[in-house]
Amino acid sequence: MTGLQLGGGQLALDLGHEASHAEDDFIVGEGNRLAHAHVLAFPHWPGPLTLIDGPASSGKSHLSRIWAERAGAGHATPDTAEALSRDGGTQPLVVEDADRAGYAEAALFHLLNQSMRDRRPLLLTARQPVANWPFATDDLKSRARLAAHFTVSLSDDIQLSQMFVKLFDDRQVAVEPRIIAYLVARMERSSEEAVALASMMDRMALERGTAITRAIAGEALRQRSAARDDRQLALDLGADDDE
């Protein structure tokens, strides 16, 4: 993010930022330690299938990219999954967002079968547990349940603080440790919330032409809390209308 000075005001220009997915930048904590160790253990996996699930922004894609780099893996997509299963082979593959990227059930089923038959390493990521995947039959889910399974999450204040440091570093923004501690002590505890807060504070600071201050952190926390309250109220009203 950068800013353009126009007539005494400042216009925020969102030029985007590239989050680092380098192996050295992955934040290891209790909530992802087993998944991280499994990725690093490749190629000494007990079976060809691995599934990593967890909420948005919890590190699944970062882990899959670390593994892809180590394993020389390709990436399956909803458009290529069927052809990859037909062509066969043993090149490792990453299947991102298996539960929400729009994979055809038959194509993904055949790809998992081919992986198991030919011992082709396959790493799948998903937000939801297998039981909640949106597929019509249990055939695909039964194959996915055979995978080595790891759920990732942010588990402690240290890991959440480190995530803020990385988020701000990706944006090339310096934030004082006391402000990060202030956020961690008061925020909704999720990686998705950390991403939203970092983005909001970056924009607020740029629009005001200041560093990220405790006042900005407090305002961002209040806005996020109000937005959650509004969403909950809308859900409650909707439930009342259904009764």
mmCIF file of C-alpha atoms in Angstrom:
data_model
loop_
_atom_site.group_PDB
_atom_site.id
_atom_site.type_symbol
_atom_site.label_atom_id
_atom_site.label_comp_id
_atom_site.label_asym_id
_atom_site.label_seq_id
_atom_site.Cartn_x
_atom_site.Cartn_y
_atom_site.Cartn_z
ATOM 1 C CA MET A 1 0.000 0.000 0.000
ATOM 2 C CA THR A 2 1.177 3.527 -0.765
ATOM 3 C CA GLY A 3 -0.258 7.003 -0.846
ATOM 4 C CA LEU A 4 -0.589 9.895 -3.292
ATOM 5 C CA GLN A 5 -0.726 13.499 -2.074
ATOM 6 C CA LEU A 6 -3.501 15.492 -3.732
ATOM 7 C CA GLY A 7 -4.309 19.047 -2.674
ATOM 8 C CA GLY A 8 -3.427 18.588 0.980
ATOM 9 C CA GLY A 9 -5.141 15.202 1.302
ATOM 10 C CA GLN A 10 -3.797 11.733 0.824
ATOM 11 C CA LEU A 11 -5.343 9.140 -1.439
ATOM 12 C CA ALA A 12 -4.646 5.543 -0.455
ATOM 13 C CA LEU A 13 -3.530 3.411 -3.375
ATOM 14 C CA ASP A 14 -3.757 -0.317 -2.829
ATOM 15 C CA LEU A 15 -0.911 -1.675 -4.909
ATOM 16 C CA GLY A 16 -1.113 -5.061 -3.266
ATOM 17 C CA HIS A 17 1.565 -6.930 -1.376
ATOM 18 C CA GLU A 18 3.113 -10.329 -1.801
ATOM 19 C CA ALA A 19 2.957 -12.516 1.284
ATOM 20 C CA SER A 20 6.103 -14.553 1.764
ATOM 21 C CA HIS A 21 5.641 -18.328 1.598
ATOM 22 C CA ALA A 22 9.303 -19.139 2.071
ATOM 23 C CA GLU A 23 10.057 -22.098 4.309
ATOM 24 C CA ASP A 24 12.022 -19.959 6.760
ATOM 25 C CA ASP A 25 9.058 -17.617 7.184
ATOM 26 C CA PHE A 26 6.629 -20.281 8.367
ATOM 27 C CA ILE A 27 5.568 -19.710 11.981
ATOM 28 C CA VAL A 28 5.654 -22.983 13.916
ATOM 29 C CA GLY A 29 3.459 -23.314 17.009
ATOM 30 C CA GLU A 30 1.543 -25.947 18.900
ATOM 31 C CA GLY A 31 -1.374 -25.619 16.495
ATOM 32 C CA ASN A 32 0.630 -26.632 13.427
ATOM 33 C CA ARG A 33 3.724 -28.390 14.732
ATOM 34 C CA LEU A 34 2.646 -31.906 13.701
ATOM 35 C CA ALA A 35 1.596 -30.836 10.197
ATOM 36 C CA HIS A 36 4.862 -28.959 9.734
ATOM 37 C CA ALA A 37 6.923 -31.944 10.887
ATOM 38 C CA HIS A 38 5.003 -34.222 8.511
ATOM 39 C CA VAL A 39 5.706 -31.917 5.557
ATOM 40 C CA LEU A 40 9.410 -31.849 6.400
ATOM 41 C CA ALA A 41 9.470 -35.644 6.748
ATOM 42 C CA PHE A 42 8.709 -36.160 3.047
ATOM 43 C CA PRO A 43 9.487 -38.460 1.246
ATOM 44 C CA HIS A 44 9.325 -40.707 4.302
ATOM 45 C CA TRP A 45 5.524 -40.691 4.510
ATOM 46 C CA PRO A 46 3.619 -43.777 5.631
ATOM 47 C CA GLY A 47 1.196 -43.416 2.716
ATOM 48 C CA PRO A 48 0.729 -41.299 -0.403
ATOM 49 C CA LEU A 49 -2.169 -39.143 0.851
ATOM 50 C CA THR A 50 -1.977 -36.214 3.277
ATOM 51 C CA LEU A 51 -4.821 -33.877 4.227
ATOM 52 C CA ILE A 52 -4.297 -30.571 6.053
ATOM 53 C CA ASP A 53 -7.443 -28.748 7.117
ATOM 54 C CA GLY A 54 -8.098 -25.607 9.114
ATOM 55 C CA PRO A 55 -9.680 -22.152 8.890
ATOM 56 C CA ALA A 56 -8.770 -19.458 6.390
ATOM 57 C CA SER A 57 -5.323 -17.911 6.822
ATOM 58 C CA SER A 58 -4.168 -20.635 9.215
ATOM 59 C CA GLY A 59 -1.120 -21.601 7.138
ATOM 60 C CA LYS A 60 -2.414 -24.452 4.956
ATOM 61 C CA SER A 61 -1.302 -22.870 1.690
ATOM 62 C CA HIS A 62 2.059 -21.921 3.183
ATOM 63 C CA LEU A 63 2.634 -25.546 4.200
ATOM 64 C CA SER A 64 1.530 -26.829 0.793
ATOM 65 C CA ARG A 65 3.972 -24.473 -0.945
ATOM 66 C CA ILE A 66 6.816 -25.546 1.311
ATOM 67 C CA TRP A 67 6.023 -29.161 0.444
ATOM 68 C CA ALA A 68 5.636 -28.426 -3.278
ATOM 69 C CA GLU A 69 9.083 -26.826 -3.318
ATOM 70 C CA ARG A 70 10.652 -29.740 -1.457
ATOM 71 C CA ALA A 71 8.836 -32.452 -3.432
ATOM 72 C CA GLY A 72 8.879 -30.866 -6.886
ATOM 73 C CA ALA A 73 5.097 -31.079 -6.861
ATOM 74 C CA GLY A 74 2.676 -29.853 -9.463
ATOM 75 C CA HIS A 75 -0.736 -28.359 -8.708
ATOM 76 C CA ALA A 76 -4.037 -29.987 -9.619
ATOM 77 C CA THR A 77 -6.987 -27.738 -10.428
ATOM 78 C CA PRO A 78 -10.686 -28.411 -11.021
ATOM 79 C CA ASP A 79 -9.926 -28.268 -14.761
ATOM 80 C CA THR A 80 -6.949 -30.649 -14.709
ATOM 81 C CA ALA A 81 -7.792 -33.206 -12.004
ATOM 82 C CA GLU A 82 -9.517 -35.698 -14.334
ATOM 83 C CA ALA A 83 -6.726 -35.584 -16.939
ATOM 84 C CA LEU A 84 -4.072 -35.973 -14.250
ATOM 85 C CA SER A 85 -5.773 -39.088 -12.931
ATOM 86 C CA ARG A 86 -6.024 -40.565 -16.460
ATOM 87 C CA ASP A 87 -2.435 -39.735 -17.392
ATOM 88 C CA GLY A 88 -1.176 -41.329 -14.183
ATOM 89 C CA GLY A 89 2.400 -41.082 -13.057
ATOM 90 C CA THR A 90 4.032 -40.504 -9.721
ATOM 91 C CA GLN A 91 4.843 -36.776 -9.777
ATOM 92 C CA PRO A 92 3.660 -35.339 -6.427
ATOM 93 C CA LEU A 93 0.600 -33.098 -6.584
ATOM 94 C CA VAL A 94 -0.991 -30.395 -4.428
ATOM 95 C CA VAL A 95 -4.792 -30.177 -4.341
ATOM 96 C CA GLU A 96 -5.720 -26.841 -2.739
ATOM 97 C CA ASP A 97 -9.189 -26.180 -1.280
ATOM 98 C CA ALA A 98 -10.498 -29.650 -2.022
ATOM 99 C CA ASP A 99 -13.779 -28.792 -0.298
ATOM 100 C CA ARG A 100 -14.507 -25.439 -1.923
ATOM 101 C CA ALA A 101 -12.643 -24.920 -5.217
ATOM 102 C CA GLY A 102 -15.285 -26.561 -7.413
ATOM 103 C CA TYR A 103 -13.722 -29.954 -8.073
ATOM 104 C CA ALA A 104 -15.987 -32.437 -9.829
ATOM 105 C CA GLU A 105 -16.590 -35.293 -7.414
ATOM 106 C CA ALA A 106 -15.727 -38.006 -9.942
ATOM 107 C CA ALA A 107 -12.507 -36.269 -11.015
ATOM 108 C CA LEU A 108 -11.254 -35.869 -7.468
ATOM 109 C CA PHE A 109 -12.290 -39.447 -6.605
ATOM 110 C CA HIS A 110 -10.316 -40.805 -9.578
ATOM 111 C CA LEU A 111 -7.285 -38.692 -8.669
ATOM 112 C CA LEU A 112 -7.244 -40.008 -5.101
ATOM 113 C CA ASN A 113 -7.662 -43.564 -6.379
ATOM 114 C CA GLN A 114 -4.775 -43.130 -8.809
ATOM 115 C CA SER A 115 -2.622 -41.696 -6.036
ATOM 116 C CA MET A 116 -3.305 -44.680 -3.795
ATOM 117 C CA ARG A 117 -2.854 -47.212 -6.584
ATOM 118 C CA ASP A 118 0.427 -45.808 -7.944
ATOM 119 C CA ARG A 119 1.764 -44.397 -4.649
ATOM 120 C CA ARG A 120 1.642 -40.877 -6.047
ATOM 121 C CA PRO A 121 2.188 -38.355 -3.193
ATOM 122 C CA LEU A 122 -0.808 -36.066 -2.887
ATOM 123 C CA LEU A 123 -1.256 -33.215 -0.420
ATOM 124 C CA LEU A 124 -4.787 -31.888 -0.049
ATOM 125 C CA THR A 125 -5.888 -28.777 1.834
ATOM 126 C CA ALA A 126 -9.415 -27.928 2.988
ATOM 127 C CA ARG A 127 -11.217 -25.619 5.372
ATOM 128 C CA GLN A 128 -13.787 -28.154 6.521
ATOM 129 C CA PRO A 129 -13.406 -31.647 8.002
ATOM 130 C CA VAL A 130 -14.026 -34.425 5.487
ATOM 131 C CA ALA A 131 -17.486 -35.108 6.931
ATOM 132 C CA ASN A 132 -18.578 -31.614 5.838
ATOM 133 C CA TRP A 133 -17.242 -31.713 2.285
ATOM 134 C CA PRO A 134 -20.005 -30.814 -0.227
ATOM 135 C CA PHE A 135 -20.094 -34.041 -2.235
ATOM 136 C CA ALA A 136 -23.128 -36.207 -2.935
ATOM 137 C CA THR A 137 -21.769 -39.657 -2.085
ATOM 138 C CA ASP A 138 -19.416 -41.044 0.515
ATOM 139 C CA ASP A 139 -17.049 -42.635 -2.022
ATOM 140 C CA LEU A 140 -14.722 -39.641 -2.252
ATOM 141 C CA LYS A 141 -14.921 -38.921 1.472
ATOM 142 C CA SER A 142 -14.016 -42.516 2.306
ATOM 143 C CA ARG A 143 -10.838 -42.163 0.236
ATOM 144 C CA ALA A 144 -9.979 -38.819 1.870
ATOM 145 C CA ARG A 145 -10.379 -40.365 5.320
ATOM 146 C CA LEU A 146 -7.476 -42.686 4.498
ATOM 147 C CA ALA A 147 -5.108 -39.723 4.316
ATOM 148 C CA ALA A 148 -2.693 -38.774 7.065
ATOM 149 C CA HIS A 149 -4.769 -35.986 8.612
ATOM 150 C CA PHE A 150 -3.630 -32.784 10.342
ATOM 151 C CA THR A 151 -5.722 -29.841 11.546
ATOM 152 C CA VAL A 152 -3.871 -26.536 11.838
ATOM 153 C CA SER A 153 -4.762 -23.565 14.022
ATOM 154 C CA LEU A 154 -3.267 -20.634 15.889
ATOM 155 C CA SER A 155 -2.875 -21.906 19.413
ATOM 156 C CA ASP A 156 -1.140 -19.315 21.589
ATOM 157 C CA ASP A 157 -0.297 -15.648 22.069
ATOM 158 C CA ILE A 158 3.262 -16.100 20.832
ATOM 159 C CA GLN A 159 2.201 -17.637 17.546
ATOM 160 C CA LEU A 160 -0.491 -14.992 17.020
ATOM 161 C CA SER A 161 2.037 -12.227 17.768
ATOM 162 C CA GLN A 162 4.491 -13.743 15.315
ATOM 163 C CA MET A 163 1.759 -13.826 12.700
ATOM 164 C CA PHE A 164 1.173 -10.086 13.141
ATOM 165 C CA VAL A 165 4.903 -9.453 12.765
ATOM 166 C CA LYS A 166 4.912 -11.393 9.490
ATOM 167 C CA LEU A 167 1.736 -9.720 8.189
ATOM 168 C CA PHE A 168 3.160 -6.263 8.796
ATOM 169 C CA ASP A 169 6.575 -7.275 7.465
ATOM 170 C CA ASP A 170 4.912 -8.496 4.248
ATOM 171 C CA ARG A 171 3.432 -4.993 3.956
ATOM 172 C CA GLN A 172 6.829 -3.391 4.791
ATOM 173 C CA VAL A 173 5.260 -1.711 7.829
ATOM 174 C CA ALA A 174 7.012 -1.400 11.191
ATOM 175 C CA VAL A 175 4.745 -1.797 14.237
ATOM 176 C CA GLU A 176 5.846 -1.534 17.851
ATOM 177 C CA PRO A 177 5.709 -4.777 19.874
ATOM 178 C CA ARG A 178 3.503 -3.131 22.523
ATOM 179 C CA ILE A 179 0.823 -2.475 19.881
ATOM 180 C CA ILE A 180 0.914 -6.086 18.752
ATOM 181 C CA ALA A 181 0.593 -7.192 22.392
ATOM 182 C CA TYR A 182 -2.377 -4.822 22.779
ATOM 183 C CA LEU A 183 -4.074 -6.417 19.747
ATOM 184 C CA VAL A 184 -3.432 -10.004 20.786
ATOM 185 C CA ALA A 185 -4.896 -9.413 24.243
ATOM 186 C CA ARG A 186 -8.180 -7.999 22.878
ATOM 187 C CA MET A 187 -8.917 -9.484 19.452
ATOM 188 C CA GLU A 188 -11.043 -12.416 18.381
ATOM 189 C CA ARG A 189 -8.517 -15.236 18.370
ATOM 190 C CA SER A 190 -8.230 -16.442 14.798
ATOM 191 C CA SER A 191 -5.755 -16.132 11.967
ATOM 192 C CA GLU A 192 -8.491 -14.755 9.711
ATOM 193 C CA GLU A 193 -9.128 -11.935 12.196
ATOM 194 C CA ALA A 194 -5.403 -11.143 12.360
ATOM 195 C CA VAL A 195 -5.302 -10.758 8.571
ATOM 196 C CA ALA A 196 -8.364 -8.480 8.610
ATOM 197 C CA LEU A 197 -6.987 -6.300 11.417
ATOM 198 C CA ALA A 198 -3.549 -5.935 9.816
ATOM 199 C CA SER A 199 -5.117 -4.876 6.514
ATOM 200 C CA MET A 200 -7.506 -2.430 8.203
ATOM 201 C CA MET A 201 -4.802 -0.790 10.324
ATOM 202 C CA ASP A 202 -2.430 -0.495 7.363
ATOM 203 C CA ARG A 203 -5.101 1.326 5.378
ATOM 204 C CA MET A 204 -6.148 3.565 8.290
ATOM 205 C CA ALA A 205 -2.569 4.605 8.988
ATOM 206 C CA LEU A 206 -1.890 5.349 5.324
ATOM 207 C CA GLU A 207 -5.045 7.429 4.928
ATOM 208 C CA ARG A 208 -4.016 9.501 7.974
ATOM 209 C CA GLY A 209 -0.361 9.718 7.054
ATOM 210 C CA THR A 210 0.826 8.259 10.370
ATOM 211 C CA ALA A 211 2.451 5.155 11.746
ATOM 212 C CA ILE A 212 0.201 2.442 13.172
ATOM 213 C CA THR A 213 -0.528 3.682 16.685
ATOM 214 C CA ARG A 214 -2.352 2.253 19.669
ATOM 215 C CA ALA A 215 -5.259 4.583 18.872
ATOM 216 C CA ILE A 216 -5.511 3.103 15.366
ATOM 217 C CA ALA A 217 -5.299 -0.413 16.800
ATOM 218 C CA GLY A 218 -8.100 0.386 19.241
ATOM 219 C CA GLU A 219 -10.293 1.850 16.513
ATOM 220 C CA ALA A 220 -9.733 -1.176 14.280
ATOM 221 C CA LEU A 221 -10.669 -3.514 17.131
ATOM 222 C CA ARG A 222 -13.866 -1.534 17.776
ATOM 223 C CA GLN A 223 -14.842 -1.549 14.104
ATOM 224 C CA ARG A 224 -14.266 -5.295 13.794
ATOM 225 C CA SER A 225 -16.259 -5.932 16.979
ATOM 226 C CA ALA A 226 -19.140 -3.751 15.743
ATOM 227 C CA ALA A 227 -19.159 -5.567 12.405
ATOM 228 C CA ARG A 228 -19.380 -8.928 14.191
ATOM 229 C CA ASP A 229 -22.236 -7.624 16.368
ATOM 230 C CA ASP A 230 -24.087 -6.437 13.262
ATOM 231 C CA ARG A 231 -23.656 -9.819 11.579
ATOM 232 C CA GLN A 232 -24.885 -11.622 14.687
ATOM 233 C CA LEU A 233 -27.907 -9.315 14.950
ATOM 234 C CA ALA A 234 -28.774 -9.988 11.316
ATOM 235 C CA LEU A 235 -28.509 -13.729 11.937
ATOM 236 C CA ASP A 236 -30.704 -13.465 15.053
ATOM 237 C CA LEU A 237 -33.330 -11.437 13.190
ATOM 238 C CA GLY A 238 -33.285 -13.942 10.366
ATOM 239 C CA ALA A 239 -33.825 -16.771 12.842
ATOM 240 C CA ASP A 240 -36.758 -14.893 14.401
ATOM 241 C CA ASP A 241 -38.347 -14.434 10.958
ATOM 242 C CA ASP A 242 -38.141 -18.163 10.332
ATOM 243 C CA GLU A 243 -40.042 -19.017 13.513
#
